Short mmCIF file of N, CA and C in Angstrom, two decimals:
data_model
loop_
_atom_site.label_atom_id
_atom_site.label_comp_id
_atom_site.label_asym_id
_atom_site.label_seq_id
_atom_site.Cartn_x
_atom_site.Cartn_y
_atom_site.Cartn_z
N MET A 85 0.85 -1.18 0.00
CA MET A 85 0.00 0.00 0.00
C MET A 85 0.88 1.23 0.00
N GLU A 86 0.49 2.16 -0.84
CA GLU A 86 1.30 3.38 -0.95
C GLU A 86 0.41 4.62 -0.82
N LEU A 87 0.84 5.52 0.08
CA LEU A 87 0.16 6.80 0.21
C LEU A 87 0.53 7.65 -1.00
N VAL A 88 -0.49 8.19 -1.69
CA VAL A 88 -0.25 8.98 -2.88
C VAL A 88 -1.05 10.28 -2.80
N SER A 89 -0.74 11.19 -3.69
CA SER A 89 -1.51 12.42 -3.80
C SER A 89 -2.79 12.14 -4.59
N LEU A 90 -3.70 13.05 -4.56
CA LEU A 90 -4.94 12.89 -5.33
C LEU A 90 -4.64 12.75 -6.82
N LYS A 91 -3.71 13.54 -7.31
CA LYS A 91 -3.34 13.47 -8.72
C LYS A 91 -2.76 12.09 -9.06
N GLN A 92 -1.92 11.57 -8.19
CA GLN A 92 -1.34 10.24 -8.43
C GLN A 92 -2.42 9.16 -8.38
N LEU A 93 -3.37 9.31 -7.47
CA LEU A 93 -4.47 8.35 -7.40
C LEU A 93 -5.25 8.35 -8.72
N PHE A 94 -5.52 9.54 -9.23
CA PHE A 94 -6.22 9.70 -10.51
C PHE A 94 -5.45 8.98 -11.63
N GLN A 95 -4.15 9.16 -11.66
CA GLN A 95 -3.32 8.56 -12.70
C GLN A 95 -3.25 7.03 -12.59
N ARG A 96 -3.46 6.51 -11.40
CA ARG A 96 -3.33 5.07 -11.18
C ARG A 96 -4.65 4.32 -11.24
N LEU A 97 -5.74 4.98 -11.50
CA LEU A 97 -7.04 4.30 -11.51
C LEU A 97 -7.10 3.17 -12.53
N ASN A 98 -6.69 3.43 -13.74
CA ASN A 98 -6.65 2.40 -14.79
C ASN A 98 -7.93 1.56 -14.87
N GLY A 99 -9.06 2.20 -14.79
CA GLY A 99 -10.32 1.47 -14.91
C GLY A 99 -10.76 0.77 -13.63
N GLY A 100 -10.00 0.92 -12.56
CA GLY A 100 -10.38 0.28 -11.29
C GLY A 100 -11.32 1.16 -10.48
N ARG A 101 -11.83 0.61 -9.44
CA ARG A 101 -12.73 1.31 -8.55
C ARG A 101 -12.01 1.73 -7.27
N LEU A 102 -12.67 2.59 -6.51
CA LEU A 102 -12.14 3.02 -5.23
C LEU A 102 -13.05 2.51 -4.11
N LEU A 103 -12.44 2.23 -2.98
CA LEU A 103 -13.17 1.81 -1.79
C LEU A 103 -12.99 2.89 -0.74
N GLY A 104 -14.09 3.42 -0.24
CA GLY A 104 -14.05 4.42 0.82
C GLY A 104 -14.18 3.76 2.18
N LEU A 105 -13.34 4.16 3.12
CA LEU A 105 -13.35 3.57 4.45
C LEU A 105 -13.49 4.65 5.51
N ASP A 106 -14.49 4.48 6.36
CA ASP A 106 -14.65 5.35 7.53
C ASP A 106 -14.29 4.51 8.74
N VAL A 107 -13.07 4.70 9.21
CA VAL A 107 -12.53 3.89 10.31
C VAL A 107 -12.91 4.54 11.63
N GLY A 108 -13.73 3.84 12.40
CA GLY A 108 -14.13 4.34 13.71
C GLY A 108 -13.45 3.57 14.81
N SER A 109 -13.82 3.85 16.05
CA SER A 109 -13.19 3.17 17.18
C SER A 109 -13.63 1.71 17.27
N ARG A 110 -14.82 1.36 16.75
CA ARG A 110 -15.29 -0.02 16.77
C ARG A 110 -15.74 -0.53 15.41
N ASN A 111 -16.12 0.35 14.53
CA ASN A 111 -16.71 -0.06 13.25
C ASN A 111 -15.98 0.56 12.08
N ILE A 112 -16.17 -0.05 10.93
CA ILE A 112 -15.62 0.50 9.69
C ILE A 112 -16.77 0.59 8.70
N GLY A 113 -17.10 1.82 8.30
CA GLY A 113 -18.09 2.01 7.25
C GLY A 113 -17.40 1.88 5.91
N VAL A 114 -18.12 1.31 4.94
CA VAL A 114 -17.53 1.05 3.64
C VAL A 114 -18.43 1.56 2.53
N ALA A 115 -17.81 2.16 1.52
CA ALA A 115 -18.52 2.59 0.31
C ALA A 115 -17.65 2.21 -0.88
N VAL A 116 -18.28 1.97 -2.01
CA VAL A 116 -17.53 1.59 -3.22
C VAL A 116 -17.96 2.50 -4.37
N SER A 117 -17.02 2.82 -5.24
CA SER A 117 -17.34 3.67 -6.39
C SER A 117 -17.89 2.80 -7.52
N ASP A 118 -18.54 3.46 -8.45
CA ASP A 118 -18.95 2.77 -9.67
C ASP A 118 -17.69 2.58 -10.53
N PRO A 119 -17.77 1.79 -11.60
CA PRO A 119 -16.58 1.53 -12.42
C PRO A 119 -15.96 2.79 -13.04
N GLN A 120 -16.75 3.84 -13.26
CA GLN A 120 -16.22 5.08 -13.84
C GLN A 120 -15.69 6.03 -12.77
N CYS A 121 -15.78 5.63 -11.51
CA CYS A 121 -15.34 6.47 -10.38
C CYS A 121 -16.04 7.83 -10.38
N ARG A 122 -17.35 7.80 -10.54
CA ARG A 122 -18.16 9.02 -10.51
C ARG A 122 -19.11 9.05 -9.31
N ILE A 123 -19.63 7.87 -8.94
CA ILE A 123 -20.67 7.80 -7.92
C ILE A 123 -20.27 6.80 -6.84
N ALA A 124 -20.41 7.21 -5.59
CA ALA A 124 -20.14 6.34 -4.45
C ALA A 124 -21.46 5.74 -3.96
N SER A 125 -21.39 4.50 -3.53
CA SER A 125 -22.55 3.82 -2.97
C SER A 125 -22.15 3.16 -1.66
N PRO A 126 -23.05 3.21 -0.67
CA PRO A 126 -22.74 2.48 0.57
C PRO A 126 -22.64 1.00 0.22
N HIS A 127 -21.79 0.31 0.92
CA HIS A 127 -21.54 -1.09 0.57
C HIS A 127 -21.84 -2.00 1.74
N ARG A 128 -22.47 -3.12 1.43
CA ARG A 128 -22.71 -4.16 2.43
C ARG A 128 -21.61 -5.20 2.31
N TRP A 129 -21.21 -5.73 3.43
CA TRP A 129 -20.23 -6.81 3.42
C TRP A 129 -20.94 -8.07 2.97
N HIS A 130 -20.21 -9.14 2.80
CA HIS A 130 -20.71 -10.37 2.19
C HIS A 130 -21.92 -10.99 2.88
N ASP A 131 -22.07 -10.81 4.17
CA ASP A 131 -23.20 -11.45 4.81
C ASP A 131 -24.52 -10.77 4.46
N GLY A 132 -24.46 -9.61 3.81
CA GLY A 132 -25.66 -8.96 3.34
C GLY A 132 -26.45 -8.23 4.41
N TRP A 133 -26.08 -8.33 5.67
CA TRP A 133 -26.86 -7.71 6.73
C TRP A 133 -26.14 -6.57 7.42
N ILE A 134 -24.82 -6.60 7.43
CA ILE A 134 -24.11 -5.51 8.10
C ILE A 134 -23.16 -4.83 7.13
N SER A 135 -22.93 -3.57 7.34
CA SER A 135 -22.03 -2.81 6.47
C SER A 135 -20.81 -2.36 7.23
N PHE A 136 -20.64 -2.89 8.40
CA PHE A 136 -19.48 -2.53 9.21
C PHE A 136 -18.95 -3.80 9.86
N ILE A 137 -17.74 -3.75 10.30
CA ILE A 137 -17.18 -4.89 11.02
C ILE A 137 -16.42 -4.37 12.23
N PHE A 138 -16.29 -5.20 13.22
CA PHE A 138 -15.50 -4.86 14.38
C PHE A 138 -14.07 -5.28 14.10
N TYR A 139 -13.14 -4.43 14.42
CA TYR A 139 -11.75 -4.82 14.17
C TYR A 139 -10.97 -4.88 15.47
N HIS A 140 -11.21 -5.91 16.20
CA HIS A 140 -10.43 -6.23 17.38
C HIS A 140 -9.35 -7.20 16.93
N LEU A 141 -8.39 -7.43 17.77
CA LEU A 141 -7.28 -8.30 17.39
C LEU A 141 -7.75 -9.65 16.89
N GLU A 142 -8.75 -10.23 17.56
CA GLU A 142 -9.20 -11.56 17.15
C GLU A 142 -9.93 -11.52 15.81
N CYS A 143 -10.35 -10.36 15.36
CA CYS A 143 -11.06 -10.23 14.08
C CYS A 143 -10.18 -9.71 12.95
N TRP A 144 -8.92 -9.42 13.25
CA TRP A 144 -8.05 -8.78 12.26
C TRP A 144 -7.90 -9.63 10.99
N VAL A 145 -7.74 -10.92 11.15
CA VAL A 145 -7.59 -11.81 9.99
C VAL A 145 -8.86 -11.79 9.15
N ILE A 146 -10.01 -11.77 9.81
CA ILE A 146 -11.29 -11.72 9.09
C ILE A 146 -11.41 -10.39 8.35
N LEU A 147 -11.01 -9.31 9.00
CA LEU A 147 -11.04 -8.00 8.35
C LEU A 147 -10.18 -7.99 7.10
N LEU A 148 -8.96 -8.50 7.20
CA LEU A 148 -8.06 -8.55 6.04
C LEU A 148 -8.67 -9.38 4.92
N LEU A 149 -9.25 -10.51 5.27
CA LEU A 149 -9.87 -11.37 4.28
C LEU A 149 -11.04 -10.66 3.59
N LEU A 150 -11.88 -9.99 4.37
CA LEU A 150 -13.01 -9.27 3.79
C LEU A 150 -12.54 -8.15 2.86
N LEU A 151 -11.52 -7.42 3.27
CA LEU A 151 -11.00 -6.36 2.41
C LEU A 151 -10.40 -6.93 1.13
N LEU A 152 -9.67 -8.03 1.25
CA LEU A 152 -9.11 -8.68 0.06
C LEU A 152 -10.21 -9.12 -0.90
N LEU A 153 -11.28 -9.67 -0.35
CA LEU A 153 -12.40 -10.08 -1.20
C LEU A 153 -13.01 -8.89 -1.93
N GLN A 154 -13.13 -7.76 -1.24
CA GLN A 154 -13.68 -6.56 -1.87
C GLN A 154 -12.76 -6.06 -2.97
N VAL A 155 -11.47 -6.07 -2.70
CA VAL A 155 -10.47 -5.62 -3.69
C VAL A 155 -10.58 -6.47 -4.95
N GLN A 156 -10.70 -7.78 -4.77
CA GLN A 156 -10.79 -8.68 -5.92
C GLN A 156 -12.14 -8.58 -6.62
N GLU A 157 -13.22 -8.61 -5.86
CA GLU A 157 -14.57 -8.60 -6.44
C GLU A 157 -14.86 -7.34 -7.24
N PHE A 158 -14.41 -6.19 -6.75
CA PHE A 158 -14.73 -4.91 -7.38
C PHE A 158 -13.57 -4.30 -8.15
N SER A 159 -12.49 -5.02 -8.33
CA SER A 159 -11.31 -4.50 -9.02
C SER A 159 -10.88 -3.15 -8.41
N ILE A 160 -10.71 -3.16 -7.11
CA ILE A 160 -10.33 -1.95 -6.37
C ILE A 160 -8.86 -1.64 -6.64
N THR A 161 -8.58 -0.39 -7.01
CA THR A 161 -7.20 0.02 -7.20
C THR A 161 -6.74 1.02 -6.14
N GLY A 162 -7.69 1.53 -5.35
CA GLY A 162 -7.30 2.49 -4.33
C GLY A 162 -8.29 2.58 -3.19
N PHE A 163 -7.79 2.99 -2.03
CA PHE A 163 -8.61 3.24 -0.86
C PHE A 163 -8.65 4.74 -0.61
N VAL A 164 -9.82 5.22 -0.24
CA VAL A 164 -9.99 6.59 0.24
C VAL A 164 -10.33 6.46 1.71
N ILE A 165 -9.41 6.84 2.56
CA ILE A 165 -9.54 6.60 3.98
C ILE A 165 -9.85 7.91 4.70
N GLY A 166 -11.01 7.93 5.36
CA GLY A 166 -11.41 9.12 6.10
C GLY A 166 -10.40 9.42 7.19
N TYR A 167 -10.00 10.68 7.26
CA TYR A 167 -9.01 11.10 8.25
C TYR A 167 -9.60 12.22 9.09
N PRO A 168 -9.96 11.91 10.33
CA PRO A 168 -10.65 12.87 11.19
C PRO A 168 -9.72 13.86 11.88
N LEU A 169 -9.50 14.97 11.23
CA LEU A 169 -8.72 16.04 11.86
C LEU A 169 -9.60 16.76 12.89
N GLU A 170 -8.96 17.36 13.86
CA GLU A 170 -9.68 18.22 14.79
C GLU A 170 -10.09 19.49 14.04
N LEU A 171 -11.03 20.24 14.57
CA LEU A 171 -11.45 21.48 13.92
C LEU A 171 -10.29 22.46 13.78
N THR A 172 -9.29 22.30 14.63
CA THR A 172 -8.11 23.17 14.56
C THR A 172 -7.19 22.79 13.40
N GLY A 173 -7.45 21.62 12.80
CA GLY A 173 -6.63 21.15 11.69
C GLY A 173 -5.54 20.18 12.11
N PHE A 174 -5.43 19.91 13.40
CA PHE A 174 -4.41 18.99 13.90
C PHE A 174 -4.99 17.60 14.10
N GLN A 175 -4.08 16.61 14.11
CA GLN A 175 -4.48 15.23 14.34
C GLN A 175 -4.89 15.05 15.79
N GLY A 176 -6.02 14.41 16.00
CA GLY A 176 -6.47 14.08 17.35
C GLY A 176 -6.29 12.60 17.61
N LYS A 177 -6.94 12.14 18.67
CA LYS A 177 -6.85 10.73 19.07
C LYS A 177 -7.38 9.81 17.97
N GLN A 178 -8.51 10.16 17.38
CA GLN A 178 -9.09 9.32 16.33
C GLN A 178 -8.21 9.30 15.08
N GLY A 179 -7.59 10.42 14.76
CA GLY A 179 -6.68 10.46 13.61
C GLY A 179 -5.50 9.53 13.80
N ALA A 180 -4.99 9.47 15.03
CA ALA A 180 -3.89 8.56 15.34
C ALA A 180 -4.34 7.11 15.17
N GLN A 181 -5.58 6.83 15.56
CA GLN A 181 -6.12 5.48 15.42
C GLN A 181 -6.25 5.09 13.95
N VAL A 182 -6.66 6.02 13.11
CA VAL A 182 -6.77 5.74 11.68
C VAL A 182 -5.39 5.45 11.10
N LYS A 183 -4.40 6.23 11.48
CA LYS A 183 -3.04 6.00 10.98
C LYS A 183 -2.51 4.63 11.44
N LEU A 184 -2.84 4.24 12.66
CA LEU A 184 -2.43 2.93 13.15
C LEU A 184 -3.12 1.82 12.33
N PHE A 185 -4.39 1.99 12.03
CA PHE A 185 -5.13 1.04 11.21
C PHE A 185 -4.45 0.88 9.84
N VAL A 186 -4.11 2.00 9.21
CA VAL A 186 -3.46 1.96 7.89
C VAL A 186 -2.10 1.29 8.00
N ARG A 187 -1.38 1.58 9.06
CA ARG A 187 -0.06 0.97 9.26
C ARG A 187 -0.19 -0.56 9.36
N GLU A 188 -1.22 -1.01 10.06
CA GLU A 188 -1.45 -2.45 10.18
C GLU A 188 -1.78 -3.07 8.82
N LEU A 189 -2.56 -2.36 8.00
CA LEU A 189 -2.84 -2.84 6.65
C LEU A 189 -1.54 -2.97 5.85
N GLN A 190 -0.68 -1.96 5.97
CA GLN A 190 0.60 -2.01 5.26
C GLN A 190 1.46 -3.17 5.73
N LEU A 191 1.53 -3.36 7.03
CA LEU A 191 2.35 -4.44 7.58
C LEU A 191 1.84 -5.83 7.18
N SER A 192 0.56 -5.93 6.88
CA SER A 192 0.00 -7.22 6.46
C SER A 192 0.54 -7.64 5.09
N LYS A 193 1.00 -6.67 4.31
CA LYS A 193 1.53 -6.91 2.96
C LYS A 193 0.52 -7.60 2.03
N ARG A 194 -0.76 -7.41 2.32
CA ARG A 194 -1.82 -8.04 1.53
C ARG A 194 -2.30 -7.15 0.38
N PHE A 195 -1.90 -5.88 0.39
CA PHE A 195 -2.41 -4.93 -0.60
C PHE A 195 -1.28 -4.20 -1.30
N PRO A 196 -0.34 -4.93 -1.92
CA PRO A 196 0.85 -4.29 -2.48
C PRO A 196 0.56 -3.34 -3.65
N THR A 197 -0.53 -3.55 -4.37
CA THR A 197 -0.82 -2.71 -5.54
C THR A 197 -1.83 -1.61 -5.25
N ILE A 198 -2.29 -1.52 -4.02
CA ILE A 198 -3.31 -0.53 -3.67
C ILE A 198 -2.65 0.80 -3.31
N SER A 199 -3.15 1.86 -3.93
CA SER A 199 -2.76 3.21 -3.56
C SER A 199 -3.84 3.73 -2.60
N TYR A 200 -3.47 4.68 -1.77
CA TYR A 200 -4.49 5.24 -0.89
C TYR A 200 -4.25 6.72 -0.64
N VAL A 201 -5.32 7.39 -0.32
CA VAL A 201 -5.26 8.80 0.08
C VAL A 201 -6.04 8.92 1.39
N TYR A 202 -5.65 9.89 2.18
CA TYR A 202 -6.44 10.28 3.35
C TYR A 202 -7.39 11.37 2.91
N TRP A 203 -8.61 11.34 3.42
CA TRP A 203 -9.59 12.35 3.07
C TRP A 203 -10.11 13.02 4.33
N ASP A 204 -10.03 14.33 4.37
CA ASP A 204 -10.47 15.10 5.52
C ASP A 204 -11.96 14.86 5.76
N GLU A 205 -12.28 14.30 6.92
CA GLU A 205 -13.67 13.99 7.23
C GLU A 205 -14.17 14.73 8.47
N ARG A 206 -13.60 15.90 8.71
CA ARG A 206 -13.91 16.64 9.93
C ARG A 206 -15.39 16.74 10.27
N LEU A 207 -16.21 17.10 9.34
CA LEU A 207 -17.62 17.35 9.64
C LEU A 207 -18.56 16.29 9.04
N THR A 208 -17.98 15.20 8.57
CA THR A 208 -18.79 14.17 7.91
C THR A 208 -19.85 13.58 8.83
N SER A 209 -19.45 13.16 10.03
CA SER A 209 -20.41 12.54 10.94
C SER A 209 -21.53 13.50 11.31
N MET A 210 -21.20 14.76 11.50
CA MET A 210 -22.22 15.75 11.83
C MET A 210 -23.20 15.93 10.67
N ALA A 211 -22.68 15.97 9.46
CA ALA A 211 -23.55 16.12 8.28
C ALA A 211 -24.46 14.91 8.13
N VAL A 212 -23.91 13.73 8.33
CA VAL A 212 -24.72 12.51 8.23
C VAL A 212 -25.77 12.50 9.33
N MET A 213 -25.39 12.87 10.54
CA MET A 213 -26.34 12.91 11.66
C MET A 213 -27.49 13.88 11.37
N ASN A 214 -27.17 15.00 10.75
CA ASN A 214 -28.22 15.96 10.40
C ASN A 214 -29.20 15.38 9.39
N VAL A 215 -28.69 14.56 8.47
CA VAL A 215 -29.55 13.97 7.44
C VAL A 215 -30.43 12.88 8.02
N ILE A 216 -29.84 11.98 8.81
CA ILE A 216 -30.64 10.84 9.30
C ILE A 216 -31.24 11.09 10.68
N GLY A 217 -30.94 12.24 11.27
CA GLY A 217 -31.42 12.54 12.61
C GLY A 217 -32.93 12.51 12.75
N SER A 218 -33.63 12.91 11.73
CA SER A 218 -35.09 12.95 11.81
C SER A 218 -35.75 11.62 11.47
N MET A 219 -34.97 10.66 11.01
CA MET A 219 -35.53 9.35 10.68
C MET A 219 -35.80 8.54 11.95
N ASP A 220 -36.79 7.71 11.89
CA ASP A 220 -37.15 6.89 13.04
C ASP A 220 -36.31 5.61 13.05
N ILE A 221 -35.02 5.79 13.35
CA ILE A 221 -34.08 4.67 13.38
C ILE A 221 -33.31 4.78 14.70
N SER A 222 -33.13 3.67 15.36
CA SER A 222 -32.43 3.76 16.65
C SER A 222 -31.36 2.68 16.78
N GLY A 223 -30.54 2.86 17.78
CA GLY A 223 -29.56 1.88 18.20
C GLY A 223 -28.55 1.46 17.16
N ARG A 224 -28.37 0.15 17.10
CA ARG A 224 -27.35 -0.44 16.24
C ARG A 224 -27.59 -0.13 14.76
N ARG A 225 -28.84 -0.16 14.35
CA ARG A 225 -29.17 0.12 12.95
C ARG A 225 -28.77 1.55 12.57
N ARG A 226 -29.02 2.49 13.46
CA ARG A 226 -28.65 3.89 13.23
C ARG A 226 -27.14 4.01 13.06
N LYS A 227 -26.38 3.33 13.92
CA LYS A 227 -24.92 3.37 13.86
C LYS A 227 -24.43 2.77 12.55
N SER A 228 -25.04 1.67 12.14
CA SER A 228 -24.67 1.02 10.88
C SER A 228 -24.90 1.97 9.70
N ILE A 229 -26.05 2.63 9.70
CA ILE A 229 -26.36 3.58 8.62
C ILE A 229 -25.40 4.76 8.65
N MET A 230 -25.10 5.25 9.85
CA MET A 230 -24.15 6.38 9.96
C MET A 230 -22.78 6.01 9.42
N ASP A 231 -22.31 4.81 9.73
CA ASP A 231 -21.00 4.36 9.26
C ASP A 231 -20.97 4.27 7.74
N LYS A 232 -22.01 3.67 7.16
CA LYS A 232 -22.08 3.54 5.70
C LYS A 232 -22.15 4.91 5.03
N MET A 233 -23.00 5.77 5.56
CA MET A 233 -23.19 7.09 4.95
C MET A 233 -21.95 7.97 5.11
N SER A 234 -21.25 7.82 6.22
CA SER A 234 -20.00 8.57 6.40
C SER A 234 -18.97 8.11 5.37
N ALA A 235 -18.86 6.80 5.17
CA ALA A 235 -17.94 6.28 4.15
C ALA A 235 -18.34 6.79 2.77
N LEU A 236 -19.65 6.82 2.52
CA LEU A 236 -20.15 7.33 1.24
C LEU A 236 -19.75 8.79 1.04
N CYS A 237 -19.92 9.62 2.07
CA CYS A 237 -19.57 11.05 1.97
C CYS A 237 -18.07 11.23 1.75
N ILE A 238 -17.28 10.44 2.43
CA ILE A 238 -15.82 10.51 2.27
C ILE A 238 -15.44 10.17 0.83
N LEU A 239 -15.97 9.06 0.34
CA LEU A 239 -15.62 8.62 -1.01
C LEU A 239 -16.18 9.58 -2.06
N GLN A 240 -17.41 10.04 -1.89
CA GLN A 240 -18.00 10.94 -2.89
C GLN A 240 -17.24 12.26 -2.95
N GLY A 241 -16.79 12.76 -1.82
CA GLY A 241 -15.98 13.97 -1.82
C GLY A 241 -14.72 13.80 -2.64
N CYS A 242 -14.08 12.66 -2.48
CA CYS A 242 -12.87 12.36 -3.26
C CYS A 242 -13.20 12.22 -4.74
N LEU A 243 -14.29 11.50 -5.06
CA LEU A 243 -14.68 11.32 -6.46
C LEU A 243 -14.98 12.66 -7.13
N ASP A 244 -15.63 13.56 -6.41
CA ASP A 244 -15.91 14.89 -6.95
C ASP A 244 -14.62 15.64 -7.25
N SER A 245 -13.66 15.53 -6.36
CA SER A 245 -12.36 16.18 -6.59
C SER A 245 -11.63 15.54 -7.77
N LEU A 246 -11.74 14.22 -7.90
CA LEU A 246 -11.12 13.55 -9.05
C LEU A 246 -11.76 14.01 -10.36
N ALA A 247 -13.08 14.22 -10.34
CA ALA A 247 -13.78 14.70 -11.55
C ALA A 247 -13.29 16.10 -11.92
N ARG A 248 -13.11 16.96 -10.91
CA ARG A 248 -12.58 18.31 -11.19
C ARG A 248 -11.16 18.23 -11.72
N LEU A 249 -10.38 17.32 -11.18
CA LEU A 249 -9.01 17.11 -11.64
C LEU A 249 -9.00 16.63 -13.09
N GLU A 250 -9.90 15.70 -13.40
CA GLU A 250 -9.99 15.19 -14.76
C GLU A 250 -10.41 16.29 -15.73
N LYS A 251 -11.35 17.12 -15.33
CA LYS A 251 -11.79 18.23 -16.17
C LYS A 251 -10.63 19.17 -16.46
N GLY A 252 -9.82 19.45 -15.46
CA GLY A 252 -8.66 20.32 -15.65
C GLY A 252 -7.62 19.68 -16.53
N THR A 253 -7.46 18.37 -16.45
CA THR A 253 -6.49 17.64 -17.28
C THR A 253 -6.91 17.63 -18.75
N ASN A 254 -8.22 17.49 -18.98
CA ASN A 254 -8.72 17.45 -20.35
C ASN A 254 -8.90 18.83 -20.97
N GLY A 255 -8.70 19.86 -20.19
CA GLY A 255 -8.82 21.22 -20.70
C GLY A 255 -10.24 21.68 -20.89
N SER A 256 -11.21 20.97 -20.28
CA SER A 256 -12.61 21.35 -20.42
C SER A 256 -12.97 22.46 -19.47
#
């Protein structure tokens, strides 16, 4: 896995898709791009019922396997990883946890061809909460939806920036 700039990610797409990850303290929300990398969609894991997984030490192997399956199934060429900066712009406790998660992915050596970018997700959870706050959803289901939608917002923000980058490259 290699950390790249947005421009480098754009250059390395080669017809592949992107996977958006919202790494939380207990859950990981996941979104996947369409083949043209224009639209992000919340993604369900293989069991069809949950869109997040717990990543404790005993589940790490399962997490790696699930990510590998997603990479293969969707021809993923890059990860867009939500990076929660503090409002001041500095890394907080959650940002350090995200970097540790990425470091563990790198140490696994399971994703040698995957490029990744960090995406500023400072206000993502608040925006998602505002959208689903009025819905009659509670507990675990609400958290699952928030994780998926946060991953979707992270990935869609990146896809929109890639589209602007592509427009500038084509001279349009």
